[in-house]
Every structure is written in structure tokens, then in C-alpha cells.
PDB file of C-alpha atoms in Angstrom:
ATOM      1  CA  UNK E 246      35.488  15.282 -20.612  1.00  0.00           C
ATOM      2  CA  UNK E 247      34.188  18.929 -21.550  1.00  0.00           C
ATOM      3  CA  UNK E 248      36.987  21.590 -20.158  1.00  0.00           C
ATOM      4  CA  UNK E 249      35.641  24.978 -19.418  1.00  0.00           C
ATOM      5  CA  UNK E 250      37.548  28.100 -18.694  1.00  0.00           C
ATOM      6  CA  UNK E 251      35.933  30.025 -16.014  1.00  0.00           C
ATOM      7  CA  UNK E 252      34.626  28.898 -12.852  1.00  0.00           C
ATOM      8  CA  UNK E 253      32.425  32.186 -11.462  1.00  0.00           C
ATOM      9  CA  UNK E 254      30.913  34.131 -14.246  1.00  0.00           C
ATOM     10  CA  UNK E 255      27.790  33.796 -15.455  1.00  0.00           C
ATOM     11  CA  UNK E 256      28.400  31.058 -18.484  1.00  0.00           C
ATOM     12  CA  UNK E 257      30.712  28.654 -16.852  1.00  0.00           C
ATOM     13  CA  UNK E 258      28.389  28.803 -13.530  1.00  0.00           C
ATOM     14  CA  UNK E 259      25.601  27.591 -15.971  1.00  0.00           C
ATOM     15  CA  UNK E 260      27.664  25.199 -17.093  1.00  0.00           C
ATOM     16  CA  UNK E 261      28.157  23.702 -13.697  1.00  0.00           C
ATOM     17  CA  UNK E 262      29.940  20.872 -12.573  1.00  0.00           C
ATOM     18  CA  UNK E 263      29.786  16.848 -13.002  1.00  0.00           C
ATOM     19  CA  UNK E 264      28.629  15.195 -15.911  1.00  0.00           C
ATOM     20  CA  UNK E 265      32.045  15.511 -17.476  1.00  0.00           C
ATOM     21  CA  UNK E 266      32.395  19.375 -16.867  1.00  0.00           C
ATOM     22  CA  UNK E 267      35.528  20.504 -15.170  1.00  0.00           C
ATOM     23  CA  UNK E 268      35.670  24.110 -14.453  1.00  0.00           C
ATOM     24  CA  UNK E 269      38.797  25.627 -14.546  1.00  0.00           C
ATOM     25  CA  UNK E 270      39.108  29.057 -12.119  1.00  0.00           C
ATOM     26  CA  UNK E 271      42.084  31.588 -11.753  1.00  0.00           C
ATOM     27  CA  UNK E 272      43.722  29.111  -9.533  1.00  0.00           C
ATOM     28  CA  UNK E 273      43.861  25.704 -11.751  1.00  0.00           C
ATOM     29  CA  UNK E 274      44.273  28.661 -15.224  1.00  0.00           C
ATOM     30  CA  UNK E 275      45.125  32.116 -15.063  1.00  0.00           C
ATOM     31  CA  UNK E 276      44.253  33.533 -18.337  1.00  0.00           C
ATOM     32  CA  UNK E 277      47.037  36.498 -17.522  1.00  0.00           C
ATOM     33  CA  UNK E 278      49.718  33.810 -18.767  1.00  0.00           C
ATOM     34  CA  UNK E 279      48.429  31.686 -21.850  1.00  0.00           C
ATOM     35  CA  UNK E 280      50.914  28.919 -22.304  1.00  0.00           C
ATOM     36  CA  UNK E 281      49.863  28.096 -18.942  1.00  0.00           C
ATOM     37  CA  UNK E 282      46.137  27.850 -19.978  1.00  0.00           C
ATOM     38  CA  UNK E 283      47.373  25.345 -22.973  1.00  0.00           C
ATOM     39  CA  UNK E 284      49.341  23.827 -20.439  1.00  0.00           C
ATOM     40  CA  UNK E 285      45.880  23.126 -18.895  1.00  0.00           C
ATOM     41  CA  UNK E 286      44.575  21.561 -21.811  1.00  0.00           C
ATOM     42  CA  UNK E 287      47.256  19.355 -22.566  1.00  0.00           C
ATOM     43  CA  UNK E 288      47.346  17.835 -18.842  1.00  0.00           C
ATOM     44  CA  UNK E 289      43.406  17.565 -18.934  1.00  0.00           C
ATOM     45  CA  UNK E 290      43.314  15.584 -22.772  1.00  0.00           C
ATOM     46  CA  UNK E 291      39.517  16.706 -22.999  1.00  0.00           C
ATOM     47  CA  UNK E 292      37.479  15.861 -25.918  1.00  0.00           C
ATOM     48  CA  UNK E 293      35.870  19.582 -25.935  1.00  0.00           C
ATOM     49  CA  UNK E 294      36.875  22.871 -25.138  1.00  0.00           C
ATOM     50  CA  UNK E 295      34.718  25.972 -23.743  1.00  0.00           C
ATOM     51  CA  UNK E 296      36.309  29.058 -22.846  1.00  0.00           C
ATOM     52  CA  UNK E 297      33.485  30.932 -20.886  1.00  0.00           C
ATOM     53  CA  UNK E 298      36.187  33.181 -19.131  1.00  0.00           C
ATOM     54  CA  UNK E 299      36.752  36.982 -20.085  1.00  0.00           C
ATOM     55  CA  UNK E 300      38.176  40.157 -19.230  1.00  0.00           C
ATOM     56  CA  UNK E 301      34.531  41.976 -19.604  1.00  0.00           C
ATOM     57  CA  UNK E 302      35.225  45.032 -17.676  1.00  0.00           C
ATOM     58  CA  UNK E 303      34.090  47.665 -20.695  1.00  0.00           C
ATOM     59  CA  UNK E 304      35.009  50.599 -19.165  1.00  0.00           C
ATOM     60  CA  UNK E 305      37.956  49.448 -17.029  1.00  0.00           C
ATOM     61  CA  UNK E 306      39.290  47.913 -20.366  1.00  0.00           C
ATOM     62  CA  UNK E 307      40.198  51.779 -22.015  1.00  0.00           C
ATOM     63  CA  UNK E 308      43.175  52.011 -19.621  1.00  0.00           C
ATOM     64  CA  UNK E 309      44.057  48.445 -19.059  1.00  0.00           C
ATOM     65  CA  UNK E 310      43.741  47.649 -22.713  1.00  0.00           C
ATOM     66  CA  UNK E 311      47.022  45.256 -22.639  1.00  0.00           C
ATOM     67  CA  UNK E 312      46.021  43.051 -20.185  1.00  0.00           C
ATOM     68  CA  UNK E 313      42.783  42.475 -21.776  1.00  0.00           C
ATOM     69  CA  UNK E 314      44.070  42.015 -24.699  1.00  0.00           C
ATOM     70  CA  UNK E 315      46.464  39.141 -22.911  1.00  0.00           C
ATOM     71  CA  UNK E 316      43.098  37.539 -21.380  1.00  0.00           C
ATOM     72  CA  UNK E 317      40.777  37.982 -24.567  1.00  0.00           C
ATOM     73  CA  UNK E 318      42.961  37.847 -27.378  1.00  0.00           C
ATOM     74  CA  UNK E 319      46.504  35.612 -26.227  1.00  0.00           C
ATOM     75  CA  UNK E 320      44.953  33.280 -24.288  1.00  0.00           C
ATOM     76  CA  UNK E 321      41.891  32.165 -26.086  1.00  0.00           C
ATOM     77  CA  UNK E 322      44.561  32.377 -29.199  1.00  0.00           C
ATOM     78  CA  UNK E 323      46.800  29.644 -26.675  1.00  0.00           C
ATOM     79  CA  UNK E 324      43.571  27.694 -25.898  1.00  0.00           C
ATOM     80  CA  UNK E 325      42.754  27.283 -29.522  1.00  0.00           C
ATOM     81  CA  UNK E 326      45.892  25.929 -31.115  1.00  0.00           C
ATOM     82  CA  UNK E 327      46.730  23.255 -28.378  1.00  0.00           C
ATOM     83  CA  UNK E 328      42.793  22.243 -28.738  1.00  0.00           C
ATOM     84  CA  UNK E 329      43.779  22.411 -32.547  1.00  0.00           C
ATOM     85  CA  UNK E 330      47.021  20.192 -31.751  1.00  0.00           C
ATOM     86  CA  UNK E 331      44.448  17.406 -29.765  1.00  0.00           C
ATOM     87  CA  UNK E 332      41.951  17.693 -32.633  1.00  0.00           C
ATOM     88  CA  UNK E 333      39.221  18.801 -30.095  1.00  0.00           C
ATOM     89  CA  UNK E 334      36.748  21.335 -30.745  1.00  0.00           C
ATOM     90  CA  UNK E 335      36.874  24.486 -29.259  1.00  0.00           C
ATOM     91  CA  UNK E 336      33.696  27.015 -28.379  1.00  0.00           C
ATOM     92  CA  UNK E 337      35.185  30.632 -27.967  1.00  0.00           C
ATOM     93  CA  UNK E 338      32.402  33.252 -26.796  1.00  0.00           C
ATOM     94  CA  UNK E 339      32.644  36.415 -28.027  1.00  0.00           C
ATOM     95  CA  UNK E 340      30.616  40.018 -28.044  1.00  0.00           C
ATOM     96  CA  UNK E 341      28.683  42.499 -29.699  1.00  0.00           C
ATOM     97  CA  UNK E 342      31.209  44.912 -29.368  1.00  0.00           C
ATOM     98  CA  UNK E 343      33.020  43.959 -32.009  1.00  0.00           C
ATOM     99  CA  UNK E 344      30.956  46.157 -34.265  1.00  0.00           C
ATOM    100  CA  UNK E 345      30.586  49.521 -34.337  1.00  0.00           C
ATOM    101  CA  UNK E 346      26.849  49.730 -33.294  1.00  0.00           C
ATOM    102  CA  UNK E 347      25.895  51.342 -36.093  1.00  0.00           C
ATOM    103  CA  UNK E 348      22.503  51.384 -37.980  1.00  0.00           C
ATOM    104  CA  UNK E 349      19.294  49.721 -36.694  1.00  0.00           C
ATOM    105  CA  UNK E 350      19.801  46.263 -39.006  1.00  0.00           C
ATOM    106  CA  UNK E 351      20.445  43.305 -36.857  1.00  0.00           C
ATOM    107  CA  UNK E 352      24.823  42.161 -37.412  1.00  0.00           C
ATOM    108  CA  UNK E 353      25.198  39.213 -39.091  1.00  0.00           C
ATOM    109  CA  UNK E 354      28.578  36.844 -38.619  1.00  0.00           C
ATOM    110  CA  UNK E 355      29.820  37.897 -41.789  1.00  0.00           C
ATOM    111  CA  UNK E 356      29.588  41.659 -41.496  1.00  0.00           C
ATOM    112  CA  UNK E 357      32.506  43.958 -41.088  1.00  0.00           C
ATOM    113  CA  UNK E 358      33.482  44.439 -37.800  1.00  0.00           C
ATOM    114  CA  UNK E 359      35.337  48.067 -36.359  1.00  0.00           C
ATOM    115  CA  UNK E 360      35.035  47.581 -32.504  1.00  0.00           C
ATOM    116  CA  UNK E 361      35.395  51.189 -30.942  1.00  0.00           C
ATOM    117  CA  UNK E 362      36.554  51.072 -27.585  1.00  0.00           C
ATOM    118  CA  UNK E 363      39.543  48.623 -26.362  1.00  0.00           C
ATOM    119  CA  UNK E 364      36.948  46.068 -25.097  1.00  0.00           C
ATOM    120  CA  UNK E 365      35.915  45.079 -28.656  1.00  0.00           C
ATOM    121  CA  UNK E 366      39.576  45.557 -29.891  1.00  0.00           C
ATOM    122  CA  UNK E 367      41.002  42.774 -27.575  1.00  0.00           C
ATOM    123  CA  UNK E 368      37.747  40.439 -28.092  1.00  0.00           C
ATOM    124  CA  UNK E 369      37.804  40.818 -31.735  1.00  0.00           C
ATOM    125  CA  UNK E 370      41.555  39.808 -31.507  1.00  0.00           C
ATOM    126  CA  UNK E 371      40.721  36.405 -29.718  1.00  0.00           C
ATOM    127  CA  UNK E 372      38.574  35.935 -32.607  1.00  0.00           C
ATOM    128  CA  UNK E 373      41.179  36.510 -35.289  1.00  0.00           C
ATOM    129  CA  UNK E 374      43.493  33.932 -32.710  1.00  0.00           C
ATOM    130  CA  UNK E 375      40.883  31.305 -32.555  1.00  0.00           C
ATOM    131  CA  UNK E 376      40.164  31.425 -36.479  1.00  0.00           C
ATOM    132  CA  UNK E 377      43.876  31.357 -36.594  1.00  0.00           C
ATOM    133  CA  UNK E 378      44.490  28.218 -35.021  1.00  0.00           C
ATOM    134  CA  UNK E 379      43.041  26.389 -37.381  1.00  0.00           C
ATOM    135  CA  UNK E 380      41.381  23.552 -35.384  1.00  0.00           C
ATOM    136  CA  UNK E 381      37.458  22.671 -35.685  1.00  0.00           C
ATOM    137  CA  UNK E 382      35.981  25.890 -33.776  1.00  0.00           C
ATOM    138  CA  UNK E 383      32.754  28.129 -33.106  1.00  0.00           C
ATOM    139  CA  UNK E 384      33.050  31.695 -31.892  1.00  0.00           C
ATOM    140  CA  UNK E 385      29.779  32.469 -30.664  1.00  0.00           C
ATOM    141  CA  UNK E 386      29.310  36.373 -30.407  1.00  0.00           C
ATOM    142  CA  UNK E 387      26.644  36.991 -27.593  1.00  0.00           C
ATOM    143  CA  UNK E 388      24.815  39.756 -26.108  1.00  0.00           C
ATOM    144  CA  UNK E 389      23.680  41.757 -22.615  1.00  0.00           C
ATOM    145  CA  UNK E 390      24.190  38.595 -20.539  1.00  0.00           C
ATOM    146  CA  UNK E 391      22.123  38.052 -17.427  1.00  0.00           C
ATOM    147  CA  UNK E 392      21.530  35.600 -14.793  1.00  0.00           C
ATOM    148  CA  UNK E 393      20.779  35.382 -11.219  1.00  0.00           C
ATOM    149  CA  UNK E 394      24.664  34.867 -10.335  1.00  0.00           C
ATOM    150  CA  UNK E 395      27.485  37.438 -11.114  1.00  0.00           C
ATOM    151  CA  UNK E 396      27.403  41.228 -12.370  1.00  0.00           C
ATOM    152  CA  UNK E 397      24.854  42.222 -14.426  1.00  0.00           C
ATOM    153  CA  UNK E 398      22.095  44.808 -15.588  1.00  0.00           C
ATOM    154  CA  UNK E 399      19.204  42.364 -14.241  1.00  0.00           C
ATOM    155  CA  UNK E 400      20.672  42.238 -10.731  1.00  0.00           C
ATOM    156  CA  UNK E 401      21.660  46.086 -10.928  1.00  0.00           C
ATOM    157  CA  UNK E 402      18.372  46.943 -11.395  1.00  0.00           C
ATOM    158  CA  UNK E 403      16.836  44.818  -8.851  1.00  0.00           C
ATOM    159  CA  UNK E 404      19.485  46.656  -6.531  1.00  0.00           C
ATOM    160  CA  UNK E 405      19.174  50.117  -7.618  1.00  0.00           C
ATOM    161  CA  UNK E 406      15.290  50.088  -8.444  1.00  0.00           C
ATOM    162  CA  UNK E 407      14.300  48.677  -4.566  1.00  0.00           C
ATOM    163  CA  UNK E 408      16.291  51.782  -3.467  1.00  0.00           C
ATOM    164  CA  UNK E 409      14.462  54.665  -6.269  1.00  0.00           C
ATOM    165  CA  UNK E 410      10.972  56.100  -6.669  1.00  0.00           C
ATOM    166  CA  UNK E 411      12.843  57.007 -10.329  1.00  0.00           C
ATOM    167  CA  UNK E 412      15.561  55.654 -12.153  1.00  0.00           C
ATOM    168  CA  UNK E 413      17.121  57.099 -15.771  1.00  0.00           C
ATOM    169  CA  UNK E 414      17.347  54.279 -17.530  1.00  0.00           C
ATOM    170  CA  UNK E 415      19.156  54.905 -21.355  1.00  0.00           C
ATOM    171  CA  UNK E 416      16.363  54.679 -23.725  1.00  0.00           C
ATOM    172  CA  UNK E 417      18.377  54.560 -27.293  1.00  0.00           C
ATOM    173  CA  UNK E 418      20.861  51.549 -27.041  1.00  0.00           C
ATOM    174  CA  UNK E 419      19.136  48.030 -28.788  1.00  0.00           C
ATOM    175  CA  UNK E 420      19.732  44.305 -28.236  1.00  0.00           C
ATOM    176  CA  UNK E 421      18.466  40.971 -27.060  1.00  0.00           C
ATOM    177  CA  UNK E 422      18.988  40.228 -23.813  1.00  0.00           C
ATOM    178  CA  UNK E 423      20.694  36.584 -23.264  1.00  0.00           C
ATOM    179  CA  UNK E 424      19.781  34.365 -20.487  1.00  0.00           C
ATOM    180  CA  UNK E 425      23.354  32.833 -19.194  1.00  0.00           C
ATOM    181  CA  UNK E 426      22.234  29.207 -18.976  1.00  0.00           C
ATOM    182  CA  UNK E 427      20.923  29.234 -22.709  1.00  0.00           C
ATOM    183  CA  UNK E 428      24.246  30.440 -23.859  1.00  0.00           C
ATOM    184  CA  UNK E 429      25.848  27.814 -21.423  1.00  0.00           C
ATOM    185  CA  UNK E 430      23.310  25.040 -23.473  1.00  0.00           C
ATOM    186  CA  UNK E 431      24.292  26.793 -26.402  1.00  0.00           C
ATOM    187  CA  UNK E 432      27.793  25.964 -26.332  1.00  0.00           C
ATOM    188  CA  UNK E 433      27.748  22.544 -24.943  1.00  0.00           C
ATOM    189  CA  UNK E 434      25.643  21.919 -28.295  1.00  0.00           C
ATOM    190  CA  UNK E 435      27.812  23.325 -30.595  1.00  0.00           C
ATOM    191  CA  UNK E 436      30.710  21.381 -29.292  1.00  0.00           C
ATOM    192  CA  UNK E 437      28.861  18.083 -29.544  1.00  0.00           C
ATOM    193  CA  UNK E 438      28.075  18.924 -33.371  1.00  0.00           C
ATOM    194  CA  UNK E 439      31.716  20.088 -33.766  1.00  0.00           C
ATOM    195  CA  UNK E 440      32.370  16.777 -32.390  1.00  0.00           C
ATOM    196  CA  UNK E 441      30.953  14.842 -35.086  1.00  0.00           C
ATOM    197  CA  UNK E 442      31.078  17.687 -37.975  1.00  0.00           C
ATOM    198  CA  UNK E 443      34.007  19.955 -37.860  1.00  0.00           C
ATOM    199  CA  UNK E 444      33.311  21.544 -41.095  1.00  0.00           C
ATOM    200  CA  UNK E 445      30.350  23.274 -38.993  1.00  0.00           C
ATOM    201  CA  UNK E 446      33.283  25.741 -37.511  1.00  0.00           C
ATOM    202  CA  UNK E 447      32.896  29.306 -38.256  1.00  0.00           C
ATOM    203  CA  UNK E 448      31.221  32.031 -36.095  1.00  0.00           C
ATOM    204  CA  UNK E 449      27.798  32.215 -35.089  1.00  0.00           C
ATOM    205  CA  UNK E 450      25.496  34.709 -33.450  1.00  0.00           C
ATOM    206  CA  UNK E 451      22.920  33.910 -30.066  1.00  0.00           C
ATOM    207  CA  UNK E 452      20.859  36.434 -28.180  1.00  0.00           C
ATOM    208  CA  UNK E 453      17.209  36.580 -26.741  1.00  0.00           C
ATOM    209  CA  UNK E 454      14.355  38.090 -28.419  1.00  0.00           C
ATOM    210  CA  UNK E 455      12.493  40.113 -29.200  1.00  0.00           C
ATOM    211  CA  UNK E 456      15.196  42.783 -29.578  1.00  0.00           C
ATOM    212  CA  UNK E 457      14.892  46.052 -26.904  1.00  0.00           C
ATOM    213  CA  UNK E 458      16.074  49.095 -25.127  1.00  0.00           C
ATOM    214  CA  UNK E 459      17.627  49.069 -21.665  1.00  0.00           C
ATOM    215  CA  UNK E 460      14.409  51.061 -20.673  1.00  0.00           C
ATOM    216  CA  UNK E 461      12.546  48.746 -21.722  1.00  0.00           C
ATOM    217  CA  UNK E 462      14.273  45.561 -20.648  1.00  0.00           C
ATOM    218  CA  UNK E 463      14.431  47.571 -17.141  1.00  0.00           C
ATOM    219  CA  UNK E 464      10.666  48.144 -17.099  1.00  0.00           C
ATOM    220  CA  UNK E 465      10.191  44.366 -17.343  1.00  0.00           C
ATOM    221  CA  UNK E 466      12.120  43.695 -14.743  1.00  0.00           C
ATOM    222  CA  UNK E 467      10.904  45.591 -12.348  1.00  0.00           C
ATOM    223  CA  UNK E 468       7.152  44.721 -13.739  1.00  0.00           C
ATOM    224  CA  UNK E 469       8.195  40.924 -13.147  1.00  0.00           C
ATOM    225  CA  UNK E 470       9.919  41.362  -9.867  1.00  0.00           C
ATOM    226  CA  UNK E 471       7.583  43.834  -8.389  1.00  0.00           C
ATOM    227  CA  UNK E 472       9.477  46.907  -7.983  1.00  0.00           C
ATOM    228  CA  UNK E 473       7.477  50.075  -8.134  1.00  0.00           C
ATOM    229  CA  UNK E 474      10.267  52.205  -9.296  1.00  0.00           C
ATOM    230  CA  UNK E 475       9.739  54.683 -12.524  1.00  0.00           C
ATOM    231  CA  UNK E 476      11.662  54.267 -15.816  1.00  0.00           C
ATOM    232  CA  UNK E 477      12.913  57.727 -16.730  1.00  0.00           C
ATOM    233  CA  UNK E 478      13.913  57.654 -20.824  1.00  0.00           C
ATOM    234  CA  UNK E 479      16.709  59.193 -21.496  1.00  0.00           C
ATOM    235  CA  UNK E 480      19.245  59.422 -24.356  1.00  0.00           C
ATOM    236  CA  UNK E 481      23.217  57.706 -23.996  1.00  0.00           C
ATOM    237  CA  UNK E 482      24.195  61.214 -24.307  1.00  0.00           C
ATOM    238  CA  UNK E 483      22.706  61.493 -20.794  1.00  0.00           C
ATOM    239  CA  UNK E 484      24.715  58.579 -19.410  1.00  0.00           C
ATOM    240  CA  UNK E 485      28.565  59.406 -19.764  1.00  0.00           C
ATOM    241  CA  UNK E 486      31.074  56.309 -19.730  1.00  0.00           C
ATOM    242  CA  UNK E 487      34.593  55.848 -20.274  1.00  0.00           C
ATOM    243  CA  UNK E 488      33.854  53.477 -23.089  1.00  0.00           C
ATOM    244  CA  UNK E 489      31.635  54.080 -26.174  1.00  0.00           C
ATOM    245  CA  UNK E 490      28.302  51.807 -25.423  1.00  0.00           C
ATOM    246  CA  UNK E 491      26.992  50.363 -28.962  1.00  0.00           C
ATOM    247  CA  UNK E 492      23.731  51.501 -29.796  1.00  0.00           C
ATOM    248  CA  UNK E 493      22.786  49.002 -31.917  1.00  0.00           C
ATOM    249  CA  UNK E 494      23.746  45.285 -30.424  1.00  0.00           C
ATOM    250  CA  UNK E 495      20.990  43.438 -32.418  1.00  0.00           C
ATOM    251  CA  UNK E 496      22.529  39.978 -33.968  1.00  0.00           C
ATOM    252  CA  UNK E 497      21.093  37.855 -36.496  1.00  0.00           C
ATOM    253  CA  UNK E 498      21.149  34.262 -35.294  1.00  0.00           C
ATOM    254  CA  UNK E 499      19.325  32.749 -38.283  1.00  0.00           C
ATOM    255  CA  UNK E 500      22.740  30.889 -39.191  1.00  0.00           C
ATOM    256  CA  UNK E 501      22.952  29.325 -35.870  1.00  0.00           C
ATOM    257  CA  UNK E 502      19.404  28.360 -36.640  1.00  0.00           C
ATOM    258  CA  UNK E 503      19.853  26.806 -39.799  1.00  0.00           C
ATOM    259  CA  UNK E 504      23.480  25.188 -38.933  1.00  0.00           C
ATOM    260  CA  UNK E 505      22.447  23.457 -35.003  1.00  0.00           C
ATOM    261  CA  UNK E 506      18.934  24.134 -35.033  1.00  0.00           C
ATOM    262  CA  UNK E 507      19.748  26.529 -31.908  1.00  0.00           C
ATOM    263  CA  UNK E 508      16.370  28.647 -31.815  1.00  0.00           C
ATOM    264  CA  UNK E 509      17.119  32.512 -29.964  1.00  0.00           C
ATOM    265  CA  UNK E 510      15.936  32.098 -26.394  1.00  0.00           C
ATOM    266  CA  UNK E 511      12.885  34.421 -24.804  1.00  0.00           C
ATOM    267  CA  UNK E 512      14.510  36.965 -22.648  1.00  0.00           C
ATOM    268  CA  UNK E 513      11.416  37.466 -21.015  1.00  0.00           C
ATOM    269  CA  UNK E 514      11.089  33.610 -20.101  1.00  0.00           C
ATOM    270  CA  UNK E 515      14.977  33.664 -19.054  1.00  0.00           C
ATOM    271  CA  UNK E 516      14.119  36.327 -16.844  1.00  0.00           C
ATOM    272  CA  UNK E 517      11.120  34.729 -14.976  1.00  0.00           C
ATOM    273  CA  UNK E 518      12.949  31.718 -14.362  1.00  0.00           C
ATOM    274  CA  UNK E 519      16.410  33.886 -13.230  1.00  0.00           C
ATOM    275  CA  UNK E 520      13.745  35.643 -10.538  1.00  0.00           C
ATOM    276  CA  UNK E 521      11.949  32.591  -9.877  1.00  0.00           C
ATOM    277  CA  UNK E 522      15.756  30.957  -8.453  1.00  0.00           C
ATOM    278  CA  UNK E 523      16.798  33.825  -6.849  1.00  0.00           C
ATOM    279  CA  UNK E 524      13.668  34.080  -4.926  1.00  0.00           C
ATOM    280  CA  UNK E 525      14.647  30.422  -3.962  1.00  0.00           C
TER     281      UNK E 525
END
């Protein structure tokens, strides 16, 4: 049996149900109090662990930094040593925030990471937990999620845009766009090949391609989906938040190439078929 933290965001909804998945919500798992999350796994005796659940609030995260840091960083740390204890693999996802968005290179696993805002602090920390542990692992760091269910910039738009002639859309932040259900596949992979290699643990990288602005990703969207609203460029300096966006999310995913032949997704295919659903 595969046991998946989360039960309504935008992984552990790809993930679904059946087929040996149980999906663990706030009700059968609250991440605010860890032992009760290894608790979970213990009772459960699964042969894999995912843990698709987050505190992913960026902004909200600079003035609630401790209790993200008890949702991203204490209770995947929990989750990980009792999976260690059962000799299970465990599939953490991570972010791109835990660099510093620097330079226009794309981040490989093994570069140094300097998260800036409290976000990246608390999700880097579940990654120094799950490391920690000491159990067969993967931490797979991920990018600009989207799917047709939860919060995110695809449904935004398709919210916003149906309402604008014009919409400022910031023009100088990079990255590769991730379809939810191909990080969902992505996972359940990895824990099958942890399954029968655990010396493949270590942390990996998985977005979409090619690699592009919000603008840009915006102006497909709205090309796909039919929206006649304008893209108006404009710089992050335009576009105040309470936390520090990274302008460079890129990730190299060659090594999750070479170690599960896991190819990056197309965005642009990911976002057809999230449309497609949605339009039922």
C-alpha cells in the first residue's frame, strides 16, 4: 500500500485514490503535530511513502514562519524516520525556493542552496530532516505547479484574464512550469525504484520545459483557452510581495533522467490536457 500525505492539493489529487493509494487529509494527519503523522505511518505499515502535503503559502509564510516550519520541516522530518524505522521508501517534494534565484543557469541538486524568504527556509529544513533520517529517500525539488484542481497561476489567469482587456503579467522571473499529475507519476516511480534500489536515494530535480517567464506562460494560456486579454510586461519590481519571488527557478533534471529515466514533461501539453478536463 502507497501512503500519501495530502488529500486536496494538487499532487496528492493526482495521485488519486484505489489501486493501493490511501490519501491521508488534515483529519486522518495533521501535519501541525508530527508524531501524530508517524503515528499514521506506523498504524498504516505501507510499503511506500509520499508526502504531497505542504504549507505553500509564500507570502503568508514571512509571518507564520514557525508553523511552517512545523508542517515543512518537523513533520516531513517525523514522516521520514518512522518510514526509515519500517525500511520503506519515502518521496519528500520539495521547491525551487530553496535557492536564491540567482543567475540565469538552470540549479542543479547539488548546488548551494540560501533560500531567502521563510518559505524556502522551512522547506529546505524538511530536506535537511528527510536526509537526516537516514532511510532509502528522494526529495524531489519541483517547480510553478499547475493543474485544473487547487490554487494556482493557470487557474488565476483563467479567472483574472476573462475579467481584463489587460493584465501586467511579471515579465523577468524564469522556470518550467510542472503539470501536477506528472509530478504525481513522478513520485509513484521513484518510490517503486527506491523499492528495489535504495542506493538510488538522494535529491532530484522535475519541471516542464522549455523553461519561461510568467508573461509568457500567461500568454499561452490565454492563447490555448481563448481569452482575448493583453499581456502587459512588466518587471518584479512592478509587482510588490511580502516574500522575495526567485527570478531564476530553472532546474536541471538531467540526473533524474539518467537515474529513473524520468524525461521533463511539456508544460504546454500539461496545459492542453489541464483545459481539455476542466472544460469537461
Amino acid at each position: 500500500m502507497i501512503l500519501v500525505f495530502g488529500k486536496t492539493g494538487q499532487v496528492a489529487t493526482s495521485l488519486g485514490g484505489g489501486r493501493g493509494v490511501t490519501r491521508l487529509g488534515r483529519q486522518e494527519a495533521d501535519l501541525t503535530d508530527p508524531q501524530a503523522c508517524a503515528e499514521a505511518i506506523r498504524s498504516a505499515k505501507p510499503t511506500m511513502v509520499i508526502n504531497a502535503a505542504a504549507y505553500t503559502a509564500v507570502d503568508k509564510a514571512e509571518s507564520e514562519e514557525a508553523l511552517a516550519h512545523t508542517i515543512n520541516a518537523d513533520a516531513p522530518g517525523a514522516m521520514a524516520v518512522t518510514a526509515a524505522e519500517l525500511e520503506v521508501p519515502f518521496v519528500h517534494i520539495s521547491t525551487d525556493y530553496v535557492f536564491d534565484g540567482s543567475g540565469t543557469e538552470p540549479w542543479t541538486p547539488s548546488d548551494i542552496t540560501g533560500p531567502v524568504g521563510a518559505y524556502g527556509r522551512t522547506k529546505l529544513a524538511g530536506e535537511e530532516a528527510v536526509r537526516a533520517a537516514g532511510g532509502p529517500h528522494a526529495i524531489l525539488r519541483t517547480s510553478w505547479v499547475f493543474s485544473r484542481t487547487g490554487s494556482n497561476f493557470l487557474k488565476t489567469m483563467l479567472r483574472v484574464g476573462a475579467q481584463k482587456d489587460v493584465l501586467d503579467v511579471v515579465d523577468d522571473q524564469f522556470g518550467g512550469p510542472t503539470p501536477a499529475p506528472e509530478i504525481a507519476q513522478a513520485c509513484l516511480s521513484i518510490a517503486f525504484a527506491l523499492r528495489g534500489d535504495p542506493e538510488k536515494s538522494g535529491t532530484y530535480h522535475f519541471s516542464g520545459y522549455d523553461d519561461v517567464s510568467w508573461a509568457d506562460f500567461a500568454k499561452t494560456i490565454f492563447a490555448e483557452a481563448g481569452i482575448k486579454c493583453k499581456i502587459n510586461r512588466i518587471p518584479t519590481s512592478e509587482y510588490p510581495t511580502p516574500a522575495v519571488r526567485p527570478e531564476n527557478s530553472r532546474l536541471d533534471c538531467s540526473k533524474t533522467s539518467e537515474v529513473f529515466g524520468i524525461k521533463r514533461p511539456s508544460w504546454l501539453s500539461g496545459l492542453r490536457t489541464a483545459l481539455a478536463e476542466m472544460r469537461g
